PDB file of C-alpha atoms and ligand atoms in Angstrom:
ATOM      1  CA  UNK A   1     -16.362  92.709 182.886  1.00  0.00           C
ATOM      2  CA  UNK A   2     -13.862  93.576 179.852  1.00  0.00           C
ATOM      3  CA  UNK A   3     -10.703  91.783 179.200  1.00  0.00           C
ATOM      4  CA  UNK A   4      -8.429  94.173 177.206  1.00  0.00           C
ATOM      5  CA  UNK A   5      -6.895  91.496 174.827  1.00  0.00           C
ATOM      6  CA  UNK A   6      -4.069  92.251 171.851  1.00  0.00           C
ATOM      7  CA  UNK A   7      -4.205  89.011 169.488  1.00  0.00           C
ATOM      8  CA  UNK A   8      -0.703  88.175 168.361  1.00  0.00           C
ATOM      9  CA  UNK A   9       0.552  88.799 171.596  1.00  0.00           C
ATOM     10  CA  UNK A  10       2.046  85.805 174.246  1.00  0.00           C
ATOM     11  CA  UNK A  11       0.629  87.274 177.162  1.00  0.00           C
ATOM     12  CA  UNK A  12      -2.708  87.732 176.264  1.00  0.00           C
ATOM     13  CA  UNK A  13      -2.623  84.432 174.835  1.00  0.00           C
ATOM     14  CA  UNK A  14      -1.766  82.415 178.114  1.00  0.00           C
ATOM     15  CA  UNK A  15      -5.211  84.160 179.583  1.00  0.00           C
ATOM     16  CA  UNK A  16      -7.295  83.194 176.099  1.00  0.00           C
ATOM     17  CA  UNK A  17      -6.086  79.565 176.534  1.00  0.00           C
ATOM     18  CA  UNK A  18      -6.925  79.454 179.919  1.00  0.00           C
ATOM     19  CA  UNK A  19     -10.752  80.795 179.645  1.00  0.00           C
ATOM     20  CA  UNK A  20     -10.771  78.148 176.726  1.00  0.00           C
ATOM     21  CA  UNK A  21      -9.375  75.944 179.071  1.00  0.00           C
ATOM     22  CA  UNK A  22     -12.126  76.698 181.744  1.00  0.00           C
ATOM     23  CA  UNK A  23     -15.217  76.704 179.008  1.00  0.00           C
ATOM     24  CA  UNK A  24     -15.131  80.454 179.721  1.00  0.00           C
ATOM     25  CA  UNK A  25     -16.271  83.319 177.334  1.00  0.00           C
ATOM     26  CA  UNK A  26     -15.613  87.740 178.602  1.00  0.00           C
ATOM     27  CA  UNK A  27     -16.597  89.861 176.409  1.00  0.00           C
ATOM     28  CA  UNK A  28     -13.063  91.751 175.532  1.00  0.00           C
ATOM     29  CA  UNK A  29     -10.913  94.629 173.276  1.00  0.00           C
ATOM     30  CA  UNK A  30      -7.967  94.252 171.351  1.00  0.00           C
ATOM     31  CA  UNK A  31      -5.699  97.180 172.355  1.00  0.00           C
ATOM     32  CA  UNK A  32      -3.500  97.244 169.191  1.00  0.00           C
ATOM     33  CA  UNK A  33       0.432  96.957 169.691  1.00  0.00           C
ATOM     34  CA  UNK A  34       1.559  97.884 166.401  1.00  0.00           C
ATOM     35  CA  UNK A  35      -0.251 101.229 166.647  1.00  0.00           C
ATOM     36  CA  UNK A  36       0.835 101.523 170.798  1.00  0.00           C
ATOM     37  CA  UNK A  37      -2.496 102.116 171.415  1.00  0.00           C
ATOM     38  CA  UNK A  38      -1.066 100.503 175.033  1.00  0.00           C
ATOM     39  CA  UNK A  39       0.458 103.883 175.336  1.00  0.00           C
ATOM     40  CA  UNK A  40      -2.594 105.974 174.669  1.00  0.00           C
ATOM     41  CA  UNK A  41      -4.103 108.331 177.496  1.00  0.00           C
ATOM     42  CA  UNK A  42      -7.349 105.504 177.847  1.00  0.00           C
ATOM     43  CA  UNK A  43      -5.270 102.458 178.043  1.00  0.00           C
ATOM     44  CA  UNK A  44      -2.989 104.092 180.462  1.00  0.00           C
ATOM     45  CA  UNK A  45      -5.487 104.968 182.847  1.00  0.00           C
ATOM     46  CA  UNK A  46      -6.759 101.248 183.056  1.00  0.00           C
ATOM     47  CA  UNK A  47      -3.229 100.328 183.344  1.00  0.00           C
ATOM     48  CA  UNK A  48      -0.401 102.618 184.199  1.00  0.00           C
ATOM     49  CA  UNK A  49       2.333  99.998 183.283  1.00  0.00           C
ATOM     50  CA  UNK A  50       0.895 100.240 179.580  1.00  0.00           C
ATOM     51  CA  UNK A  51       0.761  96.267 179.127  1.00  0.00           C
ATOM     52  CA  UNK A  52      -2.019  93.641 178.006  1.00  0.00           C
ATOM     53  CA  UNK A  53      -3.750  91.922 179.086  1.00  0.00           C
ATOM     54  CA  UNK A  54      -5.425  93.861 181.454  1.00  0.00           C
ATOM     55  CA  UNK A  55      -8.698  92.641 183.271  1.00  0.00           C
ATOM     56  CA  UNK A  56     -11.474  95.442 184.537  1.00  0.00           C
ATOM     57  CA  UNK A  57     -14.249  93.820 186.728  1.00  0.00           C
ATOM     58  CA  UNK A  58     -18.063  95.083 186.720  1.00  0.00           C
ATOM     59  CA  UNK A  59     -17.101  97.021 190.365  1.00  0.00           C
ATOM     60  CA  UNK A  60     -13.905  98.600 188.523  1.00  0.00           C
ATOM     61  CA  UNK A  61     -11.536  96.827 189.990  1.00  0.00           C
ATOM     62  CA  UNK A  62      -8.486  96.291 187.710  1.00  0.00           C
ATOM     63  CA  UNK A  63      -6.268  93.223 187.662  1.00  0.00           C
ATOM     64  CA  UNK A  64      -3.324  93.024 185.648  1.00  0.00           C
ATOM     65  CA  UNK A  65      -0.535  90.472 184.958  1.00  0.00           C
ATOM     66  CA  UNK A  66      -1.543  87.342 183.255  1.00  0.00           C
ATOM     67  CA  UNK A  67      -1.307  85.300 186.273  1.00  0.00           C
ATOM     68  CA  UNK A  68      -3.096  87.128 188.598  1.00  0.00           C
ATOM     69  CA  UNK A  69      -6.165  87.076 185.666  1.00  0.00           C
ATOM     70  CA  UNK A  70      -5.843  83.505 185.566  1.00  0.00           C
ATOM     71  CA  UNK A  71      -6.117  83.019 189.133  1.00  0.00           C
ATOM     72  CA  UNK A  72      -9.069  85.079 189.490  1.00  0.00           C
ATOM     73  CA  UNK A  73     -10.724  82.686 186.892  1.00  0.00           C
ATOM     74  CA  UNK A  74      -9.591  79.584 188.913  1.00  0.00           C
ATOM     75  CA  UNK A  75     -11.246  80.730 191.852  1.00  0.00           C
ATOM     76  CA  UNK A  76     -14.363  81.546 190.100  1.00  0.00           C
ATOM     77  CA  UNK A  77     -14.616  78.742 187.927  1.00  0.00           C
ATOM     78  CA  UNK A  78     -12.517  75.809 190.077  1.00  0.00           C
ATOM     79  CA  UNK A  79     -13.173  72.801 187.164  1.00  0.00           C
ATOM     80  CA  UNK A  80     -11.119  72.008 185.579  1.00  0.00           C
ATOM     81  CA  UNK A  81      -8.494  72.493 188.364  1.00  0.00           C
ATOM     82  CA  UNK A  82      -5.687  74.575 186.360  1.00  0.00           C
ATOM     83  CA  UNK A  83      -3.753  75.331 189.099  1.00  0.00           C
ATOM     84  CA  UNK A  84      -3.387  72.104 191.315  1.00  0.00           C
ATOM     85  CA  UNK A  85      -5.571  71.060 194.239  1.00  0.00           C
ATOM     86  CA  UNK A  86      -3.633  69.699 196.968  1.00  0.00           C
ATOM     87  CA  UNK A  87      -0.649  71.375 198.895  1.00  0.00           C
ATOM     88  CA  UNK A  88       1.790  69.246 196.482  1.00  0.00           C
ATOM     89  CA  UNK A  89       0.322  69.891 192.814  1.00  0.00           C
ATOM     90  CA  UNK A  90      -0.389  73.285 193.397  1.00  0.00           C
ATOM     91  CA  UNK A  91       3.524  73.767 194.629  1.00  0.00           C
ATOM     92  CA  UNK A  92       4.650  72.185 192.007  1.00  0.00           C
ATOM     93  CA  UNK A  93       2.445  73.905 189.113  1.00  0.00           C
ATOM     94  CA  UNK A  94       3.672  77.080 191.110  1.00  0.00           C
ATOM     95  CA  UNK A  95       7.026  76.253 190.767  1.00  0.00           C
ATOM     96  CA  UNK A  96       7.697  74.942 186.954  1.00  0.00           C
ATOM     97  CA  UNK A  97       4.700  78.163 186.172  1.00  0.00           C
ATOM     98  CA  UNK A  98       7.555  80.161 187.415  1.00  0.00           C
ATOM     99  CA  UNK A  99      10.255  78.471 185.935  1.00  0.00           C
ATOM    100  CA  UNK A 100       9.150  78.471 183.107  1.00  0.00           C
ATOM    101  CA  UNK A 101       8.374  82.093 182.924  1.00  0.00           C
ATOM    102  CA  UNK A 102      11.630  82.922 184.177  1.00  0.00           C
ATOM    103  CA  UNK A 103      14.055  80.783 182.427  1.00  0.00           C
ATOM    104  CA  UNK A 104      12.090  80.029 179.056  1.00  0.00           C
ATOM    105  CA  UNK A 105       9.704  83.158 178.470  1.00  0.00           C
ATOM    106  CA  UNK A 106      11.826  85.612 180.118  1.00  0.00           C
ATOM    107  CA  UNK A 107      14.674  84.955 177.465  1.00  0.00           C
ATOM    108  CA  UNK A 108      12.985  84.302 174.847  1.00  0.00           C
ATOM    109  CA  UNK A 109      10.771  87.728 174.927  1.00  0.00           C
ATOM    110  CA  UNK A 110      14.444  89.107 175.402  1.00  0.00           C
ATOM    111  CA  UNK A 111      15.820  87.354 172.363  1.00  0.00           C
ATOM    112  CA  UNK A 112      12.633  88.860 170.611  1.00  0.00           C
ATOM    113  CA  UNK A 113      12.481  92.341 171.929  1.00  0.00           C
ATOM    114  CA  UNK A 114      16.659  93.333 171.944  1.00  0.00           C
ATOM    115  CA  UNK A 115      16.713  91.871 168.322  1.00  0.00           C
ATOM    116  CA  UNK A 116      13.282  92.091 166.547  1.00  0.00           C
ATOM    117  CA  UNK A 117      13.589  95.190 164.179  1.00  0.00           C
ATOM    118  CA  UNK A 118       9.726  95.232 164.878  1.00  0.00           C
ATOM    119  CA  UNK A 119      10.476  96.105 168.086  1.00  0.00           C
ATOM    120  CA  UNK A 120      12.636  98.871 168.082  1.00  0.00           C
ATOM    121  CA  UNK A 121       9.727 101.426 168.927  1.00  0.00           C
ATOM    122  CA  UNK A 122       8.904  99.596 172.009  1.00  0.00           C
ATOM    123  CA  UNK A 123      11.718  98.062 173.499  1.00  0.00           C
ATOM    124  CA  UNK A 124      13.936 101.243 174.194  1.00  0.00           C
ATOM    125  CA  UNK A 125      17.110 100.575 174.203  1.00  0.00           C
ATOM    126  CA  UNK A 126      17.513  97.767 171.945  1.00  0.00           C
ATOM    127  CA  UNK A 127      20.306  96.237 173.165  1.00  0.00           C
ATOM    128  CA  UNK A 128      21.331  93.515 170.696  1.00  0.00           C
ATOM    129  CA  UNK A 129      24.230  92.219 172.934  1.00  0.00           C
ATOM    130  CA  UNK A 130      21.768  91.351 175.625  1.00  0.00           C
ATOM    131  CA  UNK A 131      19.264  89.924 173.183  1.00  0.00           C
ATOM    132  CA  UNK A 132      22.111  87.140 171.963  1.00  0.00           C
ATOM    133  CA  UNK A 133      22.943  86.768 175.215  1.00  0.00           C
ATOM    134  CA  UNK A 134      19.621  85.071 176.012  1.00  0.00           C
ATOM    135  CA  UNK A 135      20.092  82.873 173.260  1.00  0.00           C
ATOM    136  CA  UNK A 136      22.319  79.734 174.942  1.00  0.00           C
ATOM    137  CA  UNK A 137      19.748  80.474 177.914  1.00  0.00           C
ATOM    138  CA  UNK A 138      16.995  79.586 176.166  1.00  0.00           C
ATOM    139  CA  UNK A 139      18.981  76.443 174.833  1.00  0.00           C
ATOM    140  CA  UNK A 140      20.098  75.274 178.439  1.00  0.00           C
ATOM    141  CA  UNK A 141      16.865  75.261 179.992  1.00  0.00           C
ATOM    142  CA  UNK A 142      15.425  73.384 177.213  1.00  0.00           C
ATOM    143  CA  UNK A 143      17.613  70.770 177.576  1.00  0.00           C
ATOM    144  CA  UNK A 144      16.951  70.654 181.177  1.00  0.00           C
ATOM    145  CA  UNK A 145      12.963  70.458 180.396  1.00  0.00           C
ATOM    146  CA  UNK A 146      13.626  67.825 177.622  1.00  0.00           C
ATOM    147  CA  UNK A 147      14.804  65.493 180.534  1.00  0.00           C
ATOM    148  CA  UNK A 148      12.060  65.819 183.264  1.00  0.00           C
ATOM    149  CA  UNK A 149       9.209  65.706 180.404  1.00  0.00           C
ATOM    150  CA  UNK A 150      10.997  62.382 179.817  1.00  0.00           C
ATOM    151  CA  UNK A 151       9.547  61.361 182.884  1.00  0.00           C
ATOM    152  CA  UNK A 152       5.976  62.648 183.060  1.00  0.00           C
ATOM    153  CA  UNK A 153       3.194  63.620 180.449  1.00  0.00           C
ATOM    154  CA  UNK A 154       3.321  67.314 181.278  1.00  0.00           C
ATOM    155  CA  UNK A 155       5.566  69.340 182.629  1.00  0.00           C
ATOM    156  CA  UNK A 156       4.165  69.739 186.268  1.00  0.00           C
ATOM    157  CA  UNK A 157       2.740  66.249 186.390  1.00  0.00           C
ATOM    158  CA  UNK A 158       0.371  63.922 184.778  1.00  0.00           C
ATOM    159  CA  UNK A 159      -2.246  66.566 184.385  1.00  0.00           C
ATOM    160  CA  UNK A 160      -2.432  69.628 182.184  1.00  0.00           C
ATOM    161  CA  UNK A 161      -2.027  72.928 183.670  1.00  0.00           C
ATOM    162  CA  UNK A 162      -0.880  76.315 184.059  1.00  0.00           C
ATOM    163  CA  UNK A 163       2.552  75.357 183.389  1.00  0.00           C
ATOM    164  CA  UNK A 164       1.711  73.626 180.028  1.00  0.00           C
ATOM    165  CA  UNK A 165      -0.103  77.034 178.711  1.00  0.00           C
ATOM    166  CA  UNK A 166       3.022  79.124 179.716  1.00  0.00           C
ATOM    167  CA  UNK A 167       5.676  76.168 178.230  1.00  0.00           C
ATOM    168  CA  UNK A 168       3.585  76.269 174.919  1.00  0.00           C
ATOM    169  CA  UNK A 169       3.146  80.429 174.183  1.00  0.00           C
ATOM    170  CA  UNK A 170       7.100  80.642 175.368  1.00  0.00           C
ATOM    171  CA  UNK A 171       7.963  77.791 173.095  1.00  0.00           C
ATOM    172  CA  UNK A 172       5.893  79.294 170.210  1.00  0.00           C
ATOM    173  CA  UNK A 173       7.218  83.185 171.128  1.00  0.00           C
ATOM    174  CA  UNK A 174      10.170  81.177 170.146  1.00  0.00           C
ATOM    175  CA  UNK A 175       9.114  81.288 166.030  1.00  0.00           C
ATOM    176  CA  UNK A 176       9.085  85.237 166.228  1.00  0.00           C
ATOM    177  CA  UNK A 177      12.431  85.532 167.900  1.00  0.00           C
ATOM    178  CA  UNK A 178      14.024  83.227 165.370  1.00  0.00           C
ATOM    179  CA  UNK A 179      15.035  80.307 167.593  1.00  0.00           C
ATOM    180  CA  UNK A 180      14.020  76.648 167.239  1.00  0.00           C
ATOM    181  CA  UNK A 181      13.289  73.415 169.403  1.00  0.00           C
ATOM    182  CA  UNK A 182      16.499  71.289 168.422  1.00  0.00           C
ATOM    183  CA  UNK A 183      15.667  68.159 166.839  1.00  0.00           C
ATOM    184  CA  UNK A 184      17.266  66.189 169.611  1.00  0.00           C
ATOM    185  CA  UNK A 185      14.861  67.436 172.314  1.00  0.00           C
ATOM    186  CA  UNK A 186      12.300  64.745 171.607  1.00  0.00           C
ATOM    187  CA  UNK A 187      10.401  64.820 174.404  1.00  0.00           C
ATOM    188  CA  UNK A 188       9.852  68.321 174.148  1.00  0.00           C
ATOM    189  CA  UNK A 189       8.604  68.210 170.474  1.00  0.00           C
ATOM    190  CA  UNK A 190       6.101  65.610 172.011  1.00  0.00           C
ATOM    191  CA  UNK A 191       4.832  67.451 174.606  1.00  0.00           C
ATOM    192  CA  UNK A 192       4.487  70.805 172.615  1.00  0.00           C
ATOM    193  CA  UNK A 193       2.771  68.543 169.906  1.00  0.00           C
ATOM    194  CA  UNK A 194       0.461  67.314 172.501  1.00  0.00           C
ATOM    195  CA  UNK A 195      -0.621  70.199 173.796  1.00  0.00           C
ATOM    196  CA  UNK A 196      -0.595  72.226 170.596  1.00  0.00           C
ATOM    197  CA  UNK A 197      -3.248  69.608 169.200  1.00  0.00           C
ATOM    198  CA  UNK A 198      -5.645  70.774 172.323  1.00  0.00           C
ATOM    199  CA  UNK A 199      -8.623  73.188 170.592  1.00  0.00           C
ATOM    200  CA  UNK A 200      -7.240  75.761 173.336  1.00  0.00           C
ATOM    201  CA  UNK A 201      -4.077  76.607 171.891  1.00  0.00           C
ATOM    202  CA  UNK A 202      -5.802  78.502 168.841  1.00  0.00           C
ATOM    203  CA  UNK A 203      -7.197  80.585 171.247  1.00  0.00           C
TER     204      UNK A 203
HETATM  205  N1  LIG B   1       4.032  90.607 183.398  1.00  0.00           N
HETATM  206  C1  LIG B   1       2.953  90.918 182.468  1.00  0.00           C
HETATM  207  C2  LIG B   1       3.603  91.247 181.124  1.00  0.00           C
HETATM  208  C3  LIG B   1       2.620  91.870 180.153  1.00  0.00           C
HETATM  209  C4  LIG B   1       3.323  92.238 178.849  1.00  0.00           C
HETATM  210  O1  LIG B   1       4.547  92.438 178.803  1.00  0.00           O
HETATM  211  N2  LIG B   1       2.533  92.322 177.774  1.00  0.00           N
HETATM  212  C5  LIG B   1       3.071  92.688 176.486  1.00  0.00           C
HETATM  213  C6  LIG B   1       2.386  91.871 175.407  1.00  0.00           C
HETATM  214  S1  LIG B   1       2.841  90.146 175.545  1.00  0.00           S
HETATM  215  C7  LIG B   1       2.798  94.154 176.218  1.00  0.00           C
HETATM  216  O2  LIG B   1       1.741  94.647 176.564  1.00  0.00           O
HETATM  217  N3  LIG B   1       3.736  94.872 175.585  1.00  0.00           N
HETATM  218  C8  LIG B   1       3.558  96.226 175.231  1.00  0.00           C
HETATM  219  C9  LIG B   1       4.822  97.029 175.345  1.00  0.00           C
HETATM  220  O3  LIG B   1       5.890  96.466 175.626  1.00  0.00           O
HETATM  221  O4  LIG B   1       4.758  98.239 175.127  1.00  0.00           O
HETATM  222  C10 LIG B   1       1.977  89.745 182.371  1.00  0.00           C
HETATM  223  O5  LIG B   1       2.344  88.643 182.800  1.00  0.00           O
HETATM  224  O6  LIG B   1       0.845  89.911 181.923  1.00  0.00           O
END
């Protein structure tokens, strides 16, 4: 098994805080961004799409999106439960996972990618207009997850999952795309605290 693995990069991150999560080690290889080695002729034949992470079992089976190598971990490693047990927790891990990848990563990477002079190689077109326009969404849906962490420890419930390891690499994608956790959003600066403190996140 060989995880291909780029270090500074959010994606690749969720699945490292997850195996730390799950007590797991897999042996791996940093594909390097900066040089778009994701682009070269060997990385594209593991994965056409030319993104980390990218997961190649011992039969050759690839599996790609960070997700779907998560979920392949939960099934062969169950404990801890990352992913929810019964009908309700794993809906509603399913559903603030998704959220939170679509209305707090999503915009952020945007922010980062259509404005980052960094990434001007590899986002083509930069489109700086649609970059700022992902700014206010970011903003909105963190005001909107500053109220319901008011009400519960994490954000899909009272136990950490999933959900928490995509909130806390979209919240800190948020440093390299120049946007910040108002002051205000209390409850949010708590739970990204808490979960920042957890040996996982230096994964
Ligand atoms: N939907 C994929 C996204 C993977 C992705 O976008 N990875 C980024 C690093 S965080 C990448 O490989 N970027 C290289 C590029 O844009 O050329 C997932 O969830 O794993």
């Amino acid at each position: 098994m060989k995880l291909y693995d780029a270090a500074r990069a959010p994606n690749p991150r969720r699945v490292r805080i997850f195996l730390h999560e799950k007590g797991l080690t897999v042996p791996s290889e940093q594909i390097d961004l900066g040089a778009m080695q994701q682009r070269s002729s060997a990385f594209t034949a593991v994965n056409p799409l030319q993104r980390v992470p990218a997961l190649v079992l011992d039969d050759g089976t690839v599996i790609t999106e960070s997700m779907a190598i998560c979920r392949y971990f939960e099934a062969v490693q169950p404990d801890p439960s990352l992913f929810g047990r019964s009908a309700k927790e794993i809906a509603l891990i399913e559903m603030w996972n998704r959220r939170l990848e679509l209305n707090l990563y999503l915009p952020v990477s945007h922010v980062f990618r259509h404005l980052h002079p960094a990434m001007k190689e590899m986002e083509v077109p930069q489109v700086a207009d649609w970059g700022e326009a992902n700014k206010p969404r970011v903003q909105e849906f963190l005001v909107l997850l500053d109220g319901e962490l008011g009400q519960r420890a994490f954000v899909a419930g009272e136990s950490y999952s999933v959900a928490d390891i995509t909130g806390l690499v979209a919240i800190d994608f948020m440093k390299p795309a120049k946007l910040a956790v108002p002051d205000a959003l209390s409850n949010v600066r708590r739970w990204h605290a808490q979960i920042s403190a957890r040996p996982s996140a230096a994964a």
